[in-house]
XYZ file of C-alpha atoms in Angstrom:
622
model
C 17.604 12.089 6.209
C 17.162 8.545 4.103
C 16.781 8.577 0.768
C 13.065 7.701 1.272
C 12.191 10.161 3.818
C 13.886 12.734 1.571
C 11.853 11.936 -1.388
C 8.343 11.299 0.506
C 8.790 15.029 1.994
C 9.588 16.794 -1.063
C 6.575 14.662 -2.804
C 4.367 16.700 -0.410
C 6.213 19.772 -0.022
C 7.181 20.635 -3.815
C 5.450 17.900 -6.001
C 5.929 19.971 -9.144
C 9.625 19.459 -8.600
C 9.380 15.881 -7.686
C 7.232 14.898 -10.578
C 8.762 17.002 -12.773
C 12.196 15.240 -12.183
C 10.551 11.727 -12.696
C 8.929 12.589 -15.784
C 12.455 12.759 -17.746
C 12.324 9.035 -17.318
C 9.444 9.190 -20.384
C 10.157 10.233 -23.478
C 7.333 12.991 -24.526
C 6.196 14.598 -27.860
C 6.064 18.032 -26.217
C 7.447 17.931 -22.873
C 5.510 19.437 -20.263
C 6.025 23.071 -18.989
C 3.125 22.624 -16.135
C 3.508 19.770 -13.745
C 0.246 20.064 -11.815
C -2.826 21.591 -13.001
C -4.755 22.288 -9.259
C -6.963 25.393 -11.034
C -10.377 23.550 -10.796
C -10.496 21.377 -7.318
C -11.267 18.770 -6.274
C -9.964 17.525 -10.665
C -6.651 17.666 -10.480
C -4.481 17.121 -13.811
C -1.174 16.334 -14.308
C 1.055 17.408 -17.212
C -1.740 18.933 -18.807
C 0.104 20.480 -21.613
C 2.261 17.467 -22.660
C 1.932 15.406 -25.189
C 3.726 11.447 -25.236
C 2.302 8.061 -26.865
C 2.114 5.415 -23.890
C 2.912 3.030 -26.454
C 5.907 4.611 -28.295
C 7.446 4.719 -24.643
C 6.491 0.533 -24.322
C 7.448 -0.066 -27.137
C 9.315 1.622 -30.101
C 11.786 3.170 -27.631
C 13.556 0.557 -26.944
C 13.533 -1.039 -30.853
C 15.152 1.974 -31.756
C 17.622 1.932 -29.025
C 18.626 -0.982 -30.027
C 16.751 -3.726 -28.029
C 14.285 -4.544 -30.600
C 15.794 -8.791 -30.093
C 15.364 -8.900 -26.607
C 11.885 -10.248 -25.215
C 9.251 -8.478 -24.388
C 6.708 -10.971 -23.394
C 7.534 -14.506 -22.571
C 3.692 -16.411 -22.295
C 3.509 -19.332 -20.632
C 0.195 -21.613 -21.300
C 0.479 -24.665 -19.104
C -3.195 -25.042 -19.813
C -2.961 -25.560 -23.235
C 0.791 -27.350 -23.321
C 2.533 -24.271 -25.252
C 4.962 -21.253 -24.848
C 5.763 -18.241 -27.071
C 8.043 -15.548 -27.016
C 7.368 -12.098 -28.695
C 10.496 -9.984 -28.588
C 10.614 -6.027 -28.867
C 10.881 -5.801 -32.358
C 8.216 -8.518 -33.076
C 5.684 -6.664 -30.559
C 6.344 -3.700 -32.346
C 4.788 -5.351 -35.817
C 2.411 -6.497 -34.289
C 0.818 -3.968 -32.729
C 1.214 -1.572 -35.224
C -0.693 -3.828 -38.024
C -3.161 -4.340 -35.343
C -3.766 -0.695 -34.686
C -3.834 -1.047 -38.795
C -6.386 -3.295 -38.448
C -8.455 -0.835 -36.088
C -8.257 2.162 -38.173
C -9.392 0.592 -41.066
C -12.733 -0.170 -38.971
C -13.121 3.081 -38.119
C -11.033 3.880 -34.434
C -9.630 6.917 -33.733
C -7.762 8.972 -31.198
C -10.603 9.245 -28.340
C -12.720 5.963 -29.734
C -13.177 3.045 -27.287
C -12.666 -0.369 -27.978
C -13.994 -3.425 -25.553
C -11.304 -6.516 -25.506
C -12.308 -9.617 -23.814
C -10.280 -11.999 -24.334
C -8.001 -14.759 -22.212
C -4.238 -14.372 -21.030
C -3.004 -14.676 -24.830
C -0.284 -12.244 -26.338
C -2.722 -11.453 -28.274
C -4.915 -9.676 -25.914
C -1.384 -6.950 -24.857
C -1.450 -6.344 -28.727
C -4.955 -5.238 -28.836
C -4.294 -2.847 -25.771
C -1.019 -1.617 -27.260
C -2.498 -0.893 -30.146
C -5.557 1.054 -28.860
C -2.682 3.326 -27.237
C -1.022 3.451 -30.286
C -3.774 5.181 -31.861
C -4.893 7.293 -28.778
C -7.963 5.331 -28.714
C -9.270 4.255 -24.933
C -9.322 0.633 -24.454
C -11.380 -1.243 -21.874
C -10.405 -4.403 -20.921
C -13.463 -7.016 -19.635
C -12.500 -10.264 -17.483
C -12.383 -12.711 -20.209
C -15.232 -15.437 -18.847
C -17.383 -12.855 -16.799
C -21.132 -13.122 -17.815
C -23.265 -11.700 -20.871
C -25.152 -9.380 -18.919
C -21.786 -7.741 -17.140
C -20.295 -7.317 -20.717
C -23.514 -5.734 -21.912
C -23.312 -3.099 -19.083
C -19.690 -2.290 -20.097
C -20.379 -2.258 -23.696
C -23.460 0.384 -23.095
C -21.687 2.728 -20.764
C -18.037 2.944 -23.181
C -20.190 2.661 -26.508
C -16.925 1.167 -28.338
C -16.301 1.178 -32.255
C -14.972 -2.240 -31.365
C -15.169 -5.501 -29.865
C -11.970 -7.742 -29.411
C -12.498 -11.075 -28.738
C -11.489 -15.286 -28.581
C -13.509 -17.967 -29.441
C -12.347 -19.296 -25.617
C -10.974 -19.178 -22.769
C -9.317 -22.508 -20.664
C -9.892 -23.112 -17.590
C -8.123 -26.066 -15.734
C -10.891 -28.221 -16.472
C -13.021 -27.385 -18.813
C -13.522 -24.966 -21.895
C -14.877 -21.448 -21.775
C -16.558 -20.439 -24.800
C -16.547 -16.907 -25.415
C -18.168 -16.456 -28.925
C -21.629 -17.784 -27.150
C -21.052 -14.945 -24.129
C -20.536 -12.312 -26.612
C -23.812 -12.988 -28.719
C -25.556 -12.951 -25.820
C -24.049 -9.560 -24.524
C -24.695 -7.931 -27.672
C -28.430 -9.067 -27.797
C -28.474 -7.730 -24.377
C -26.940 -4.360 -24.934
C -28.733 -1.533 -26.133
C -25.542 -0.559 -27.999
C -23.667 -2.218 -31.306
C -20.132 -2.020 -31.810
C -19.312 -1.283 -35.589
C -16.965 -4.409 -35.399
C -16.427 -7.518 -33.538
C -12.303 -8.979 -34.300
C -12.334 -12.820 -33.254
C -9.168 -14.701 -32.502
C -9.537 -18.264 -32.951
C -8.268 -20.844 -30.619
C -7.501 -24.171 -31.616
C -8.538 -25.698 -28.127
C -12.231 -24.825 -29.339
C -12.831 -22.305 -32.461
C -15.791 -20.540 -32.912
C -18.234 -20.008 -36.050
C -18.199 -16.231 -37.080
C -20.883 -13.964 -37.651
C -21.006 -13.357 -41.188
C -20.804 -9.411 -41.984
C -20.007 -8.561 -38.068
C -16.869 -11.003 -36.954
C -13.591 -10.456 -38.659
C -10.863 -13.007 -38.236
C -7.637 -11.980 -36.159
C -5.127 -13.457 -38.210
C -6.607 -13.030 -41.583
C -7.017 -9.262 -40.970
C -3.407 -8.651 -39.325
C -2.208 -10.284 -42.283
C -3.725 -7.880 -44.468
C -2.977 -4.467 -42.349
C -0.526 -1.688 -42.774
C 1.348 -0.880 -39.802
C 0.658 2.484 -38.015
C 2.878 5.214 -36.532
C 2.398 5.974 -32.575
C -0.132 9.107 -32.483
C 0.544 11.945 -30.444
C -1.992 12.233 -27.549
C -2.016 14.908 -24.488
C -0.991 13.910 -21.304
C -4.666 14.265 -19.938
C -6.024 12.024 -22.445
C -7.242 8.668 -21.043
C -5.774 5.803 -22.151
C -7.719 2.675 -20.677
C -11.536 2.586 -18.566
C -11.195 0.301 -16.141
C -14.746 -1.022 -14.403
C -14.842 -1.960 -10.855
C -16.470 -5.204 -10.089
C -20.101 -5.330 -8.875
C -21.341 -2.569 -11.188
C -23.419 -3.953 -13.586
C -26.623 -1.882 -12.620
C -24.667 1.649 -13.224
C -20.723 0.735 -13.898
C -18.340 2.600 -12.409
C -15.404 3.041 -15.162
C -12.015 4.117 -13.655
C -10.317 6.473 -15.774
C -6.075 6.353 -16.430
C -4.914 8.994 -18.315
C -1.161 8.679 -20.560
C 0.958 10.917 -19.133
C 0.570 11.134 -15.439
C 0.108 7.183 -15.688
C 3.434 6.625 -17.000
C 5.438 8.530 -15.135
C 4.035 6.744 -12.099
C 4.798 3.246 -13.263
C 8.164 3.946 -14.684
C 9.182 5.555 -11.227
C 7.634 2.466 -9.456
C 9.541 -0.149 -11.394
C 12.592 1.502 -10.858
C 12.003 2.277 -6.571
C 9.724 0.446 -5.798
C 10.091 -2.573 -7.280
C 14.059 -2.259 -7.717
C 12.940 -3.666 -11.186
C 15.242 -2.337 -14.320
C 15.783 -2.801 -18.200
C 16.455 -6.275 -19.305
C 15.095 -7.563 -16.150
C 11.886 -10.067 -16.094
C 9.063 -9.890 -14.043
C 6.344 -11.522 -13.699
C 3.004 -10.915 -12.260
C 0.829 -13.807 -11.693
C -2.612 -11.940 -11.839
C -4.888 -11.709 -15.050
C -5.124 -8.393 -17.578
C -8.289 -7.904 -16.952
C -7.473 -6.221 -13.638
C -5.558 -3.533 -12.589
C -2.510 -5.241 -11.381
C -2.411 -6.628 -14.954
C -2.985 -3.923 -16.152
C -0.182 -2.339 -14.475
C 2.424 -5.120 -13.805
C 2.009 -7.466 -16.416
C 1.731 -4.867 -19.252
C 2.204 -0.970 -18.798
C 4.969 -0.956 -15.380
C 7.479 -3.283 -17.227
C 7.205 -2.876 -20.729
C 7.544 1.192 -19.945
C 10.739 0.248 -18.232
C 11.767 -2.587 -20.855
C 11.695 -5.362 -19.282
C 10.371 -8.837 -20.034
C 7.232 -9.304 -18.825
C 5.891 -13.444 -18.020
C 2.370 -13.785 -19.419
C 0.956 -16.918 -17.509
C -2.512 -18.535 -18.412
C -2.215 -20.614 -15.421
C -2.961 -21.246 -11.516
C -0.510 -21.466 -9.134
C -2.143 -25.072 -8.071
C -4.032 -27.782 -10.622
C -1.605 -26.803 -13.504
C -0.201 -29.361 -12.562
C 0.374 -29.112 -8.992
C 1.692 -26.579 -6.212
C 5.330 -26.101 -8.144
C 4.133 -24.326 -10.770
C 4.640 -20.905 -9.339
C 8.342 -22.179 -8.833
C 8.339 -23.535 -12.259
C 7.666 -20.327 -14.041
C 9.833 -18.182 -12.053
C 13.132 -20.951 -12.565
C 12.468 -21.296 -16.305
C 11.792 -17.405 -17.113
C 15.076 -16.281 -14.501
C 12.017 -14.350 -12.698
C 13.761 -11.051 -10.586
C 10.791 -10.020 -9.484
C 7.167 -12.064 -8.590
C 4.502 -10.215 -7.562
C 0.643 -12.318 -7.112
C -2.030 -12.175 -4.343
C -1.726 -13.494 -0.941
C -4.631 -16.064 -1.624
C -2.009 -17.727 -4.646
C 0.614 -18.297 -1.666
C -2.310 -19.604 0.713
C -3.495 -22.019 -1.749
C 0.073 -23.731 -2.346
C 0.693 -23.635 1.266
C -2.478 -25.719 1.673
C -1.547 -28.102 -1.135
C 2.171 -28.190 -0.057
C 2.643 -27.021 3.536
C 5.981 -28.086 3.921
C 7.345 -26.343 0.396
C 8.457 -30.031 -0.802
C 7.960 -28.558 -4.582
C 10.469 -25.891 -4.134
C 13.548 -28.277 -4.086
C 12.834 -29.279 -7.592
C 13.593 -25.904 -8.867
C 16.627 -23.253 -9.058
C 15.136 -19.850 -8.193
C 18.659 -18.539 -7.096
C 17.478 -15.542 -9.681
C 14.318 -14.925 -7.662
C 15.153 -11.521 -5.968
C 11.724 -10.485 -4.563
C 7.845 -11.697 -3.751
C 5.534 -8.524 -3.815
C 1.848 -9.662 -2.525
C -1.495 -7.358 -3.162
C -4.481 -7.367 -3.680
C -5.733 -8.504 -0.070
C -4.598 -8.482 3.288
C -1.708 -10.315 3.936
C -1.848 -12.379 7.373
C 1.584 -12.939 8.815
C 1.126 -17.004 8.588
C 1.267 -16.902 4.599
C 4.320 -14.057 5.001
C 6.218 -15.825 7.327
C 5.710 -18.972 5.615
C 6.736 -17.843 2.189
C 9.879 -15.523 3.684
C 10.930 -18.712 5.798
C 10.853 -20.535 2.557
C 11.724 -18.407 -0.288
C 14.902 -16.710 1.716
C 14.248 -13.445 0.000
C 12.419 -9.930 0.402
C 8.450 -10.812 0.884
C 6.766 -7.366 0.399
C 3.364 -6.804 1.070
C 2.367 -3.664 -0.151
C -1.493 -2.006 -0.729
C -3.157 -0.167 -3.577
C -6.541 -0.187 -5.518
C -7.968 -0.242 -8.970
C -8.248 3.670 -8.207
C -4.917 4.418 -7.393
C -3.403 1.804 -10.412
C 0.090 1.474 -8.690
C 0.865 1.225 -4.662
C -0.232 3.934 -2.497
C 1.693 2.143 0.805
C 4.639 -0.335 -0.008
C 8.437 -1.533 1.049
C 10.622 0.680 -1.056
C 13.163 -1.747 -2.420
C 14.527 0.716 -5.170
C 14.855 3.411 -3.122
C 15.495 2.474 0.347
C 14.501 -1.124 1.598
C 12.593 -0.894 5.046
C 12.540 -4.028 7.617
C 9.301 -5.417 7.054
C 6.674 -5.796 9.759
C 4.174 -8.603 9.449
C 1.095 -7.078 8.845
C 2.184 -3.612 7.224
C 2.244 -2.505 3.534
C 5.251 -0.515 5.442
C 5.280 3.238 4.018
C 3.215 5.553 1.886
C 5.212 6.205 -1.274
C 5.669 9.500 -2.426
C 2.782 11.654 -3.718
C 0.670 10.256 -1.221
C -0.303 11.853 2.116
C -2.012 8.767 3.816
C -3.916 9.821 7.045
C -6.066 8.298 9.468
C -9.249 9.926 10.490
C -12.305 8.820 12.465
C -15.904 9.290 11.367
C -15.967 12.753 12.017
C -12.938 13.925 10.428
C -10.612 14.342 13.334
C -7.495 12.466 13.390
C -7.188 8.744 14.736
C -4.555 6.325 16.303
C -6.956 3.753 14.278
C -10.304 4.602 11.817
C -11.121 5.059 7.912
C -7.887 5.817 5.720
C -8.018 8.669 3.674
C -5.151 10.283 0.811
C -5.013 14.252 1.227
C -5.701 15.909 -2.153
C -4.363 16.148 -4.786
C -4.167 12.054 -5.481
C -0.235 11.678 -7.335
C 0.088 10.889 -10.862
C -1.065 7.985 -12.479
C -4.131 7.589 -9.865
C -7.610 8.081 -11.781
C -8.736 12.007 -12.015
C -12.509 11.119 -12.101
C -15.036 8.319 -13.448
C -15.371 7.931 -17.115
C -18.383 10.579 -18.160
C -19.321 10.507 -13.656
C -17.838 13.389 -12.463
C -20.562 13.869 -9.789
C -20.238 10.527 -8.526
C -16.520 10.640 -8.632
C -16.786 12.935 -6.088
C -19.761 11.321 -4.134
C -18.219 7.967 -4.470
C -14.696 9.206 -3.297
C -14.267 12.550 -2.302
C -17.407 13.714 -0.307
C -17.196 12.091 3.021
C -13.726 14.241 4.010
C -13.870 17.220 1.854
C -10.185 17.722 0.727
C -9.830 13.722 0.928
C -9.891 10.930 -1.013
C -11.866 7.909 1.102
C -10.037 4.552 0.553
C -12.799 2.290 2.052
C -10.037 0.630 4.091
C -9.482 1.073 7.572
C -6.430 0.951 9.523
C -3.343 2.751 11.801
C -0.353 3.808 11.206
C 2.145 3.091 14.257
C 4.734 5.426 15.648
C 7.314 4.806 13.213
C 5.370 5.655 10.246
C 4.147 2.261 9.209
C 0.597 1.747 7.830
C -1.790 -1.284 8.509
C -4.271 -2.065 6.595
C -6.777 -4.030 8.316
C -9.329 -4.134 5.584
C -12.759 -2.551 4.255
C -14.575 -0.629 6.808
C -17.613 -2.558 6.238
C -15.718 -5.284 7.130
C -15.704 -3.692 10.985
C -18.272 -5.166 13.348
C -19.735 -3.532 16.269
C -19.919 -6.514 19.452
C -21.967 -4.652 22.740
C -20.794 -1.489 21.354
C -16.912 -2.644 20.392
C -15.340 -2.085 17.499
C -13.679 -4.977 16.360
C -12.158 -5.635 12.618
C -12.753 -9.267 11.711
C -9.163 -8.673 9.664
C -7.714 -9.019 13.188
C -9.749 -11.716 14.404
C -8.604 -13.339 10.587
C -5.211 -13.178 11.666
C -5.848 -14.484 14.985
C -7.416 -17.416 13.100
C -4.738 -17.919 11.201
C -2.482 -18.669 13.390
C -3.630 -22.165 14.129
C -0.718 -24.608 12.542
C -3.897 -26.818 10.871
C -5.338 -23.365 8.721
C -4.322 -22.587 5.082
C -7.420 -19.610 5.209
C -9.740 -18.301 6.876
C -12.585 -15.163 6.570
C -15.022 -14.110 9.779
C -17.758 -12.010 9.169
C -20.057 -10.766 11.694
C -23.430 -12.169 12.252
C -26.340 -11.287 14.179
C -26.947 -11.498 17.863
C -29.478 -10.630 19.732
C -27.877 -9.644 22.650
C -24.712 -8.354 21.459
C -25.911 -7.032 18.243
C -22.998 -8.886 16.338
C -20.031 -11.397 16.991
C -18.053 -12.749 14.971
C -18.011 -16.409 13.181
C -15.397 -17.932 11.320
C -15.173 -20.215 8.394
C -11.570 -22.378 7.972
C -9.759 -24.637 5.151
C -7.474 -26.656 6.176
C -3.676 -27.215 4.764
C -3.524 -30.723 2.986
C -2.498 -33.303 5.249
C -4.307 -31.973 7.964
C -5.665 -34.296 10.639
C -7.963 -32.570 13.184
C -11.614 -33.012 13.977
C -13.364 -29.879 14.166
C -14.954 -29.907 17.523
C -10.899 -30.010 18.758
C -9.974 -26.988 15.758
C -13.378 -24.980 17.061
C -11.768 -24.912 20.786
C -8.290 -24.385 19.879
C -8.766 -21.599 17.563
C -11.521 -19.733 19.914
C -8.528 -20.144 22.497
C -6.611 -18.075 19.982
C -9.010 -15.450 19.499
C -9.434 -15.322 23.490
C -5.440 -15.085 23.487
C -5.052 -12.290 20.981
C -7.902 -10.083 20.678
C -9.570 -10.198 24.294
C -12.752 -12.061 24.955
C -14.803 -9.092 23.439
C -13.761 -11.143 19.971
C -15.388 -14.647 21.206
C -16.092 -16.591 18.155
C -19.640 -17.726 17.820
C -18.700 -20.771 16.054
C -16.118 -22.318 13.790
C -16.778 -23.985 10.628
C -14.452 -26.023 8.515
C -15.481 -25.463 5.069
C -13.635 -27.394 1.627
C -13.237 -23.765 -0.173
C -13.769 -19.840 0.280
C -15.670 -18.083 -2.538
C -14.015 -16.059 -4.191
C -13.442 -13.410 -7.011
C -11.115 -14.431 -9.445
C -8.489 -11.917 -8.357
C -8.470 -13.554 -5.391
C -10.290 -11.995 -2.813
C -13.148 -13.272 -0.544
C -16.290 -12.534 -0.733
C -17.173 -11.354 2.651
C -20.247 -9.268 1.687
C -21.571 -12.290 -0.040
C -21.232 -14.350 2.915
C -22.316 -11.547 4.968
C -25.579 -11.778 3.339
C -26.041 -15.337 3.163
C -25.523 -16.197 6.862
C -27.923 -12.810 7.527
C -30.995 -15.249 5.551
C -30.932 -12.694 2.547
C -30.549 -14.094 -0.902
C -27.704 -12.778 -2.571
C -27.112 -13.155 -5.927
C -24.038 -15.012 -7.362
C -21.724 -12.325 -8.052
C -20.392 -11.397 -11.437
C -16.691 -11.813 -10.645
C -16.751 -15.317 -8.855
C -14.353 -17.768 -9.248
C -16.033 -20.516 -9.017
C -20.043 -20.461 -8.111
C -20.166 -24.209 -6.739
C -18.086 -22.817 -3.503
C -21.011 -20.365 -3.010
C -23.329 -23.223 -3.310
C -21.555 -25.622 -0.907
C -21.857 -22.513 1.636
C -25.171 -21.559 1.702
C -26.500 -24.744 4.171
C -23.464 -24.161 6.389
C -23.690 -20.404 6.271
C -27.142 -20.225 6.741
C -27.634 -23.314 9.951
């Protein structure tokens, strides 16, 4: 038996003794004498009588092994012309006057504290220093709307508000100061506090008697010791996106959370101290969260923190950029960052300006990764491409390419294998088992995976655990093939029924994709009267492309014939300039959906950039 297959069956079989062994990787106040806690189903808790500090184990642990010089975060700003390094030992002051700085307004193990702010250092000291304290930070997309911020600042009620005067954008200024007015006036609730971090690029006036000044106030703190918290205590809330009318706050407690990541860097991945990684995705998501902060600083690593995009700052080399000048191991973004350089730069002319001979792996998540973009960037890059799936919810991968542990040969298309802890099945809409239907995790979820909503038990379990009694209901659908590997073929509402077919449009996507002239695509199903629905597809092309679309329509509903069957027969093919899109990267499908259906959806809160939506409505709805 492999070394994988060995540790996936005793995940299942004896998880106390699994977990138990990974959790000597953290260093805890009171080490745990339970490992699981299953005495009230379907909550779950792990380590319940333990007691750590998440940020003792980011942090101080490796100053006082001796590693306090070494760099901790290496931020990279090619949008405002400037890079910093904070090293171990430097982090360490700074988050413990910041947590000074929070006491003295009043937080305490348990309190909540809001930070919005941009891709600054800045913004891991406030989080560091909330788990310093034990107090529960929640972390808003810097940029997204008053009225979303209002609806997070109601539902976690924080002593505090962390804040910049801006955010930057490629091209143009985001002012952040105005947002958070706005949000405050909105919400029914008041923070005690509001700390503002000015940025030169566009400072902000303060609110005399509510805004305190970052720097003046740091300067001015005594540094705090690491407080003791349980295992079970949570250390961030999380909101999903789309839930302003009744947010949805995912819950990650310390303990369980830890061990997860720490046994992720290491085997998954293959990530270890003194090592730098860097993960291309912002912190106010859960693969920031995650990958930029938690995973790598646990492990003590260097961590790249890039206010960025991986085209327009300056062009399509800055991905390749980064990784040469950090000595990047280990990259890990969304498929739709490698689809948008492959569009500007099809042919990869930007990588020969760079040395990335230290550039050991590309991990892509956060959406479905069609075997163009992977073959293109494995064909290119000449190292490991892993594409490997997991949600907000589960806060590290549930399926993935063990590189740590046991390296798999990839298959286009697959996130490869569940890791350990969780027992992925298939299952239709009845419950029974499926070649191909909704994927579902067997309870209990492993460690580091949220145990409930914050202060929403009952829809916890409505929301995730009511459909399959005794499952947890990803929202994906997929298969998993006869040697174990699981595809993920995307949301179930993302299935369309054609004269009574199932079809999933992430098929017919990666049909579509396949054209040479495509950089991305999304179908959706629309209606027909006959059929019920069929599918329609929306294209942008790779620069440089010279096609007309009447020639692209033909040749890529010739693909769709070829792969999928004529079942799949494309209603019509649009070439469009841009996909809307959230700014983690994924498409709005529901949105479009919507549009092309004659309703009128709202913008949502976590678009990238509204004028795509705009551009789309004439074409979506013709």
């Amino acid at each position: 038996m492999g070394a994988y297959a060995d540790a996936y069956r005793t995940s299942l079989s004896d998880p106390e003794a699994f977990w138990s062994a990974a959790a000597r990787e953290i260093e805890w106040f009171r080490p745990p004498t339970t490992v699981l806690d299953d005495s009230a189903p379907p909550f779950y808790r792990w380590f319940p009588d333990g007691t750590l500090n998440t940020c003792f184990n980011a942090v101080d642990r490796h100053v006082r092994a001796g590693r306090g010089d070494q760099a901790a975060i290496d931020y990279d700003s090619p949008v405002t012309d400037s890079r910093r390094t904070l090293t171990y030992a430097e982090l360490q002051d700074q988050v413990a006057r910041f947590a000074g700085v929070l006491r003295h307004l009043g937080v305490d193990r348990g309190d909540r504290v809001v930070i919005y702010m941009p891709m600054v250092p800045e913004a891991v000291v406030a989080m560091l220093a909330c788990a310093r304290l034990g107090a529960v930070h929640s972390v808003v997309f810097g940029g997204f709307a008053p009225r979303e911020l209002a609806a997070r600042i109601d539902h976690a009620r924080p002593k505090v508000l962390v804040t910049a005067s801006c955010g930057i954008e490629v091209k143009r200024i985001v002012e952040y100061l105005p947002i958070v007015d706005q949000a405050l006036d909105l919400a029914a609730y008041r923070p005690g506090s509001v700390v503002l971090l000015q940025r030169p690029q566009s400072p902000a006036t303060p609110r005399a008697g509510r805004d305190l000044d970052w720097h003046a106030a740091l300067g001015e703190a005594e540094p705090v010791d690491c407080v003791p918290v349980a295992a079970t205590d949570p250390l961030y809330i999380l909101y999903t996106s789309g839930t302003t009318a009744r947010p949805k706050g995912v819950v990650r407690d310390n303990g369980g959370h830890a061990v997860a990541l720490r046994w992720s860097m290491r085997n998954v991945y293959d990530t270890h101290p003194g090592e730098t990684m860097w993960t291309a995705s912002d912190i106010g998501w859960v693969v920031g969260h995650s990958y930029i902060i938690y995973g790598p600083l646990l492990t003590g690593c260097t961590s790249v923190l890039y206010e960025g995009k991986p085209v327009g700052t300056p062009d399509a080399g800055a991905f390749w950029r980064v990784a040469a000048e950090h000595s990047v191991k280990t990259m890990f973004t969304a498929p739709t960052a490698f689809r948008a350089i492959r569009r500007d730069d099809p042919d990869g002319a930007h990588l020969d300006r760079y040395d990335l001979r230290k550039l050991r792996y590309l991990f892509l998540a956060g959406e479905r990764l069609d075997p163009e973009t992977y073959n293109w960037a494995r064909e290119r890059l000449r190292i490991p491409v892993i594409d490997h799936w997991w949600q907000t919810e589960t806060g590290w991968p549930v399926a993935a390419n063990p590189m740590g542990l046991e390296p798999h040969p990839p298959r286009p298309g697959s996130a490869t294998v569940p890791m350990p802890g969780y027992d992925v099945q298939v299952l239709d809409d009845a419950g029974r088992p499926a070649r191909e239907g909704q994927i579902v995790i067997k309870l209990p979820l492993p460690p580091g995976t949220l145990p409930t909503l914050w202060q929403d038990d009952d829809r916890y379990q409505a929301s995730y655990l009511s459909a399959h009694p005794g499952y947890y209901l990803t929202g994906d659908g997929g298969y998993v093939d006869d040697d174990g590997y699981l595809f993920v073929m995307g949301r179930t509402d993302d299935v369309i029924n054609v004269a009574g077919h199932r079809l999933s449009t992430g098929a017919i996507e990666q049909a579509v994709a396949g054209h040479p002239a495509v950089a991305e695509c999304a179908v959706i199903g629309v209606t027909d009267e006959l059929k019920g629905q069929v599918p329609r597809a929306l294209v942008v092309l790779k620069a440089g492309a010279s096609v007309d679309g009447e020639t692209l329509a033909d040749e890529v509903k010739a693909l769709v014939r070829e792969r999928i069957g004529g079942i799949a027969a494309l209603r019509r093919v649009d070439v469009v300039a841009a996909l809307p899109k959230t700014r983690s990267g994924k498409i709005l499908r529901k949105t479009m959906r919507g549009l092309a259906a004659g309703r009128d959806e709202p913008v949502p809160s976590t678009i990238e950039d509204p004028g795509v939506l705009d551009a789309l409505r004439p074409v979506l709805r013709d």
